[in-house]
PDB file of C-alpha atoms in Angstrom:
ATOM      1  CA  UNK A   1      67.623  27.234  73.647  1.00 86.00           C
ATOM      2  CA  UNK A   2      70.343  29.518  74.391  1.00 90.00           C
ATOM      3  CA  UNK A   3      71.106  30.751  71.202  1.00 91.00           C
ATOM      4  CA  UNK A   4      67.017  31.757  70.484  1.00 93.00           C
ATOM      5  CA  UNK A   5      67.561  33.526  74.389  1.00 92.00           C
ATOM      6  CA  UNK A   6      70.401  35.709  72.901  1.00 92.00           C
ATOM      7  CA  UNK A   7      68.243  36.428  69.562  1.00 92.00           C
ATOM      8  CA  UNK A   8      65.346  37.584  71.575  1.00 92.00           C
ATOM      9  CA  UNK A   9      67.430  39.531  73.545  1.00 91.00           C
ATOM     10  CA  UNK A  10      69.297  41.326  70.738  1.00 91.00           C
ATOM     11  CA  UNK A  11      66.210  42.084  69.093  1.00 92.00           C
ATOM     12  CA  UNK A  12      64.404  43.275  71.903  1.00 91.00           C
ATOM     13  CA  UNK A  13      67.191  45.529  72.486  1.00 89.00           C
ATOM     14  CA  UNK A  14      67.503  47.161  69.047  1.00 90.00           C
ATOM     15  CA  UNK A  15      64.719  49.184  70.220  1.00 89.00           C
ATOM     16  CA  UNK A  16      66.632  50.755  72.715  1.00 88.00           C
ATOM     17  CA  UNK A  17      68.888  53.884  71.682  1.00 88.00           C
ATOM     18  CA  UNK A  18      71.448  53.570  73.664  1.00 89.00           C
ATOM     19  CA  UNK A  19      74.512  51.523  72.709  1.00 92.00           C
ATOM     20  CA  UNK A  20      73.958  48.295  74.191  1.00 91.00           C
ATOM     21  CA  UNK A  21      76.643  45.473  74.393  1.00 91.00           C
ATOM     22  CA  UNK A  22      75.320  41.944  74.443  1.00 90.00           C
ATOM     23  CA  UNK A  23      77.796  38.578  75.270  1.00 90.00           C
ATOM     24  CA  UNK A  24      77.038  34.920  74.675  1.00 92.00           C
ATOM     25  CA  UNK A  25      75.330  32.974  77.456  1.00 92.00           C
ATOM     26  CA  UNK A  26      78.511  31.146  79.830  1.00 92.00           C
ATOM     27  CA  UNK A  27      78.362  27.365  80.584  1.00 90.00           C
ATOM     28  CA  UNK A  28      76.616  28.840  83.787  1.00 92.00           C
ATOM     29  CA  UNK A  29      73.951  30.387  82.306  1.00 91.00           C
ATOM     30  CA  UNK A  30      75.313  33.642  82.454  1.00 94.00           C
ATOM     31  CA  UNK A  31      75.010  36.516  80.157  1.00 92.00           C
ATOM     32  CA  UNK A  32      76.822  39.856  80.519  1.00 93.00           C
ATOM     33  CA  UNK A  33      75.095  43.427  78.904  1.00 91.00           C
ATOM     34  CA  UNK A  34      76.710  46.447  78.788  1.00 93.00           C
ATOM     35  CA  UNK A  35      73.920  49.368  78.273  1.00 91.00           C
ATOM     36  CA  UNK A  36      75.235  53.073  77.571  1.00 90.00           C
ATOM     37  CA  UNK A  37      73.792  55.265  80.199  1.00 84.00           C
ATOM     38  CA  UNK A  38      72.073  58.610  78.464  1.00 81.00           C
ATOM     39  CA  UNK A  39      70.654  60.489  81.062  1.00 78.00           C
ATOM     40  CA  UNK A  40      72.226  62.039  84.153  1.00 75.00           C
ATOM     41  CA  UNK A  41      71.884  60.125  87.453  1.00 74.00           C
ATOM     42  CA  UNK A  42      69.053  60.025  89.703  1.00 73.00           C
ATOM     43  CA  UNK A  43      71.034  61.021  92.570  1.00 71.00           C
ATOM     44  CA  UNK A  44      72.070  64.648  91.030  1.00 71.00           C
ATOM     45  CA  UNK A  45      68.385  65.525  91.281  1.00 73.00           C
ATOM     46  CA  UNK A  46      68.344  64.029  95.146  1.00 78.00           C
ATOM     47  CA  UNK A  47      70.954  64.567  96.374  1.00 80.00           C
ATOM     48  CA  UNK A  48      73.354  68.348  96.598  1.00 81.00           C
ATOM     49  CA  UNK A  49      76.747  67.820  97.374  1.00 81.00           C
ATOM     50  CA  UNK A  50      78.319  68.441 100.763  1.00 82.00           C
ATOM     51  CA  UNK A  51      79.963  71.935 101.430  1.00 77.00           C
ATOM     52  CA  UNK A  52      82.236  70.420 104.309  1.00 77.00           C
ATOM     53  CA  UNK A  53      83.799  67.836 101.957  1.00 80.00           C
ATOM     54  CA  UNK A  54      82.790  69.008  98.505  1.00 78.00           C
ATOM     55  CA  UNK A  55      81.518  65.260  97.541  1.00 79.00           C
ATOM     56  CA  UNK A  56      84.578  63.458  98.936  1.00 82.00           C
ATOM     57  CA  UNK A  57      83.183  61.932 101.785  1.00 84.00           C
ATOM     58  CA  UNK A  58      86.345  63.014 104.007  1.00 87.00           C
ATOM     59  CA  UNK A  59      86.855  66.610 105.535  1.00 85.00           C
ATOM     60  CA  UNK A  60      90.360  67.673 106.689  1.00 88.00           C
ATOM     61  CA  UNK A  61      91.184  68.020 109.973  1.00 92.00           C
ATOM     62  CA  UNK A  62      91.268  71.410 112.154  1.00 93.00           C
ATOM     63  CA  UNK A  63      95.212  70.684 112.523  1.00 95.00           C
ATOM     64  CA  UNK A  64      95.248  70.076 108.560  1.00 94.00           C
ATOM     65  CA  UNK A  65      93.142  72.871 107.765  1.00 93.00           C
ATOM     66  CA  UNK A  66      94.828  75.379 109.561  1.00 95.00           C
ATOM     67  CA  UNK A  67      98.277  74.044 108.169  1.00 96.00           C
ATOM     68  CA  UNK A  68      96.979  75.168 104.850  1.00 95.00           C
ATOM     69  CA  UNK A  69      95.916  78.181 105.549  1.00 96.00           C
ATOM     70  CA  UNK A  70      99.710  78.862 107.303  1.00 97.00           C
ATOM     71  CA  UNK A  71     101.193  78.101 104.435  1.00 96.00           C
ATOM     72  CA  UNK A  72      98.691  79.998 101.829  1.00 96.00           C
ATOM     73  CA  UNK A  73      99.247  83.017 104.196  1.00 96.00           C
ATOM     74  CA  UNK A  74     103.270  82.388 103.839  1.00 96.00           C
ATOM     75  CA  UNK A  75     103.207  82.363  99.928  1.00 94.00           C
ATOM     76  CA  UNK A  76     101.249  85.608 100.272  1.00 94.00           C
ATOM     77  CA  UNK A  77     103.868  87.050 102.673  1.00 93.00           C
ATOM     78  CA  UNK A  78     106.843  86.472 100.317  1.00 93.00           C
ATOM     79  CA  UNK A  79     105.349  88.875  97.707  1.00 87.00           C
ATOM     80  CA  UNK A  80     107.748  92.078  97.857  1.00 83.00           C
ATOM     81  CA  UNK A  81     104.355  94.384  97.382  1.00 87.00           C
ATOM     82  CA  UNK A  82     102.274  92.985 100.358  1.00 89.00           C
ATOM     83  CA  UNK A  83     102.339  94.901 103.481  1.00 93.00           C
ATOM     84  CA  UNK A  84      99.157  93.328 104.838  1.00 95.00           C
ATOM     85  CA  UNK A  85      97.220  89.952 104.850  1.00 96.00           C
ATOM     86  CA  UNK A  86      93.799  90.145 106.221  1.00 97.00           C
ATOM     87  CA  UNK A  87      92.353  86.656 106.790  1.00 97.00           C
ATOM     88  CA  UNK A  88      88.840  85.478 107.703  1.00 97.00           C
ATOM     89  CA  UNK A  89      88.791  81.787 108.756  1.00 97.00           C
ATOM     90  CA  UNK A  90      86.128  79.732 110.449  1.00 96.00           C
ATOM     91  CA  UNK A  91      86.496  79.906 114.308  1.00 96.00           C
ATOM     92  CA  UNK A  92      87.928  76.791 115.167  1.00 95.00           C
ATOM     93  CA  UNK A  93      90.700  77.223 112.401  1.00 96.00           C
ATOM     94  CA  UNK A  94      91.343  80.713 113.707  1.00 97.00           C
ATOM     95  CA  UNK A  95      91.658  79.986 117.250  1.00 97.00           C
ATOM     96  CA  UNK A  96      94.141  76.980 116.149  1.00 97.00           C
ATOM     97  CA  UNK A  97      96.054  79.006 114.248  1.00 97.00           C
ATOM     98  CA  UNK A  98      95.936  81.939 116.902  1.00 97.00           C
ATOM     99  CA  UNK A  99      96.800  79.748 119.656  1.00 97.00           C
ATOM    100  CA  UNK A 100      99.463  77.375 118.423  1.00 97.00           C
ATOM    101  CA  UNK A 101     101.205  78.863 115.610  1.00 97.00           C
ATOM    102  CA  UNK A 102     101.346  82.324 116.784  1.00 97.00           C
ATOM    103  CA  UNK A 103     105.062  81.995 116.694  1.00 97.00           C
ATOM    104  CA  UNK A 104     105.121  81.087 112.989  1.00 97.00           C
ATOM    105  CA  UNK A 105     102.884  83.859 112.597  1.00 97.00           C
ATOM    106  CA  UNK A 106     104.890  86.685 113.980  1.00 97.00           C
ATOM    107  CA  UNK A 107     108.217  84.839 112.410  1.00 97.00           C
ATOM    108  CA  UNK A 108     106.217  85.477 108.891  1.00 96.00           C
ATOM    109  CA  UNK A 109     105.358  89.195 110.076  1.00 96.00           C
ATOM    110  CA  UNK A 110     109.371  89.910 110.813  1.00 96.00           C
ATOM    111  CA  UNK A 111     111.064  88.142 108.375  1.00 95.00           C
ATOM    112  CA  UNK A 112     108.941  89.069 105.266  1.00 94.00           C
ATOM    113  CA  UNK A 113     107.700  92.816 106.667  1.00 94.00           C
ATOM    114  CA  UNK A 114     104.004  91.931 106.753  1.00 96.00           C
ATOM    115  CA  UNK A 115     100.935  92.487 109.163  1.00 96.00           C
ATOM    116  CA  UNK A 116      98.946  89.332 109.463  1.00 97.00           C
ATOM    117  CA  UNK A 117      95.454  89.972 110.495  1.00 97.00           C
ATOM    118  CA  UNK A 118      93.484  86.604 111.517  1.00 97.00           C
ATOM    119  CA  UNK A 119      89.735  87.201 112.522  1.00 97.00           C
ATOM    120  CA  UNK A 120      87.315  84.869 113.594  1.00 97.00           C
ATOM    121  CA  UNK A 121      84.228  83.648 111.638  1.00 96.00           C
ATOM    122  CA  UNK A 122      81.999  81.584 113.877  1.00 95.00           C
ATOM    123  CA  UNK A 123      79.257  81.425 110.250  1.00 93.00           C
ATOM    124  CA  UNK A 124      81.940  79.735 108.045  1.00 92.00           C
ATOM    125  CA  UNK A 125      81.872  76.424 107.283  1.00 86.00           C
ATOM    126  CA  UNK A 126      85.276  74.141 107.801  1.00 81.00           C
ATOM    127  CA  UNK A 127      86.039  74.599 104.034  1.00 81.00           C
ATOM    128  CA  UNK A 128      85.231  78.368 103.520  1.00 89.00           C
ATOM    129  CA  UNK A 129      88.675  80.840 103.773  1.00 95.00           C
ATOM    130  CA  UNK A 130      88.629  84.416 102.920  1.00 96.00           C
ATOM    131  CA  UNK A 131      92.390  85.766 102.328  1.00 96.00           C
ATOM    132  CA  UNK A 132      93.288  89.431 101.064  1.00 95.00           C
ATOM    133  CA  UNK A 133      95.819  91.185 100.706  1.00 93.00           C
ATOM    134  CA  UNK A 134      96.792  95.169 101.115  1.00 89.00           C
ATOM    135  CA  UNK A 135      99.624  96.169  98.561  1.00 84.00           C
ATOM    136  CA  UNK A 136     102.577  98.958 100.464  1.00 67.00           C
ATOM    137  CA  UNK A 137     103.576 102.336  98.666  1.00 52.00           C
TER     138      UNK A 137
END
């Protein structure tokens, strides 16, 4: 009966308008189908992705984070026209970045002739950064 199984199957399935992929049925009883999906998944009307981890399912770490930022800030620096670097970062990168790389910090503002401004943003989420810059005459 396995062979009238897959008929019924196949022709049950031409009704169907997505591409649809039919095997034979395995000594086990088995039969694999491959459908084409057409419409977009159920979850994108359920579900809104996360603005800590942008879908990812991991968020980077405050040490991480702030690392980042340091070296965003840097490539900023080394630009002959900047003479300032105002940065808004959320609190606990700020603080991090305040407290234990201060020393990087100024070693930026000395050896590349730049004022780096870091303010707090207790409202900003872990992955939210705002970083401008103020061209010299």
């Amino acid at each position: 009966h396995k062979l009238e199984v897959e008929k019924m199957l196949k022709k049950a399935m031409k009704k169907d308008k997505a591409k649809v992929s039919t095997g034979r049925i395995s000594q086990f009883g088995l039969l694999q189908l491959s459908r084409q999906r057409l419409g977009p998944p159920i979850q994108r009307g359920s579900y809104v992705v996360c603005q800590h981890c942008q879908g990812s399912g991991m968020v980077r770490s405050l040490e991480t984070t702030a690392l980042a930022h340091l070296r965003k800030i840097q490539t900023k620096a080394i630009k002959k026209t900047t003479s300032r670097i105002k940065c808004r970062f959320p609190l606990a990168v700020a603080q991090y970045l305040l407290n234990r790389k201060r020393a990087e910090i100024v070693a930026l503002e000395n050896k590349y002739k730049v004022v780096i401004e870091i303010e707090a943003e207790p409202d900003m989420t872990p992955a939210q950064a705002e970083i401008s810059l103020e061209n010299g005459a």
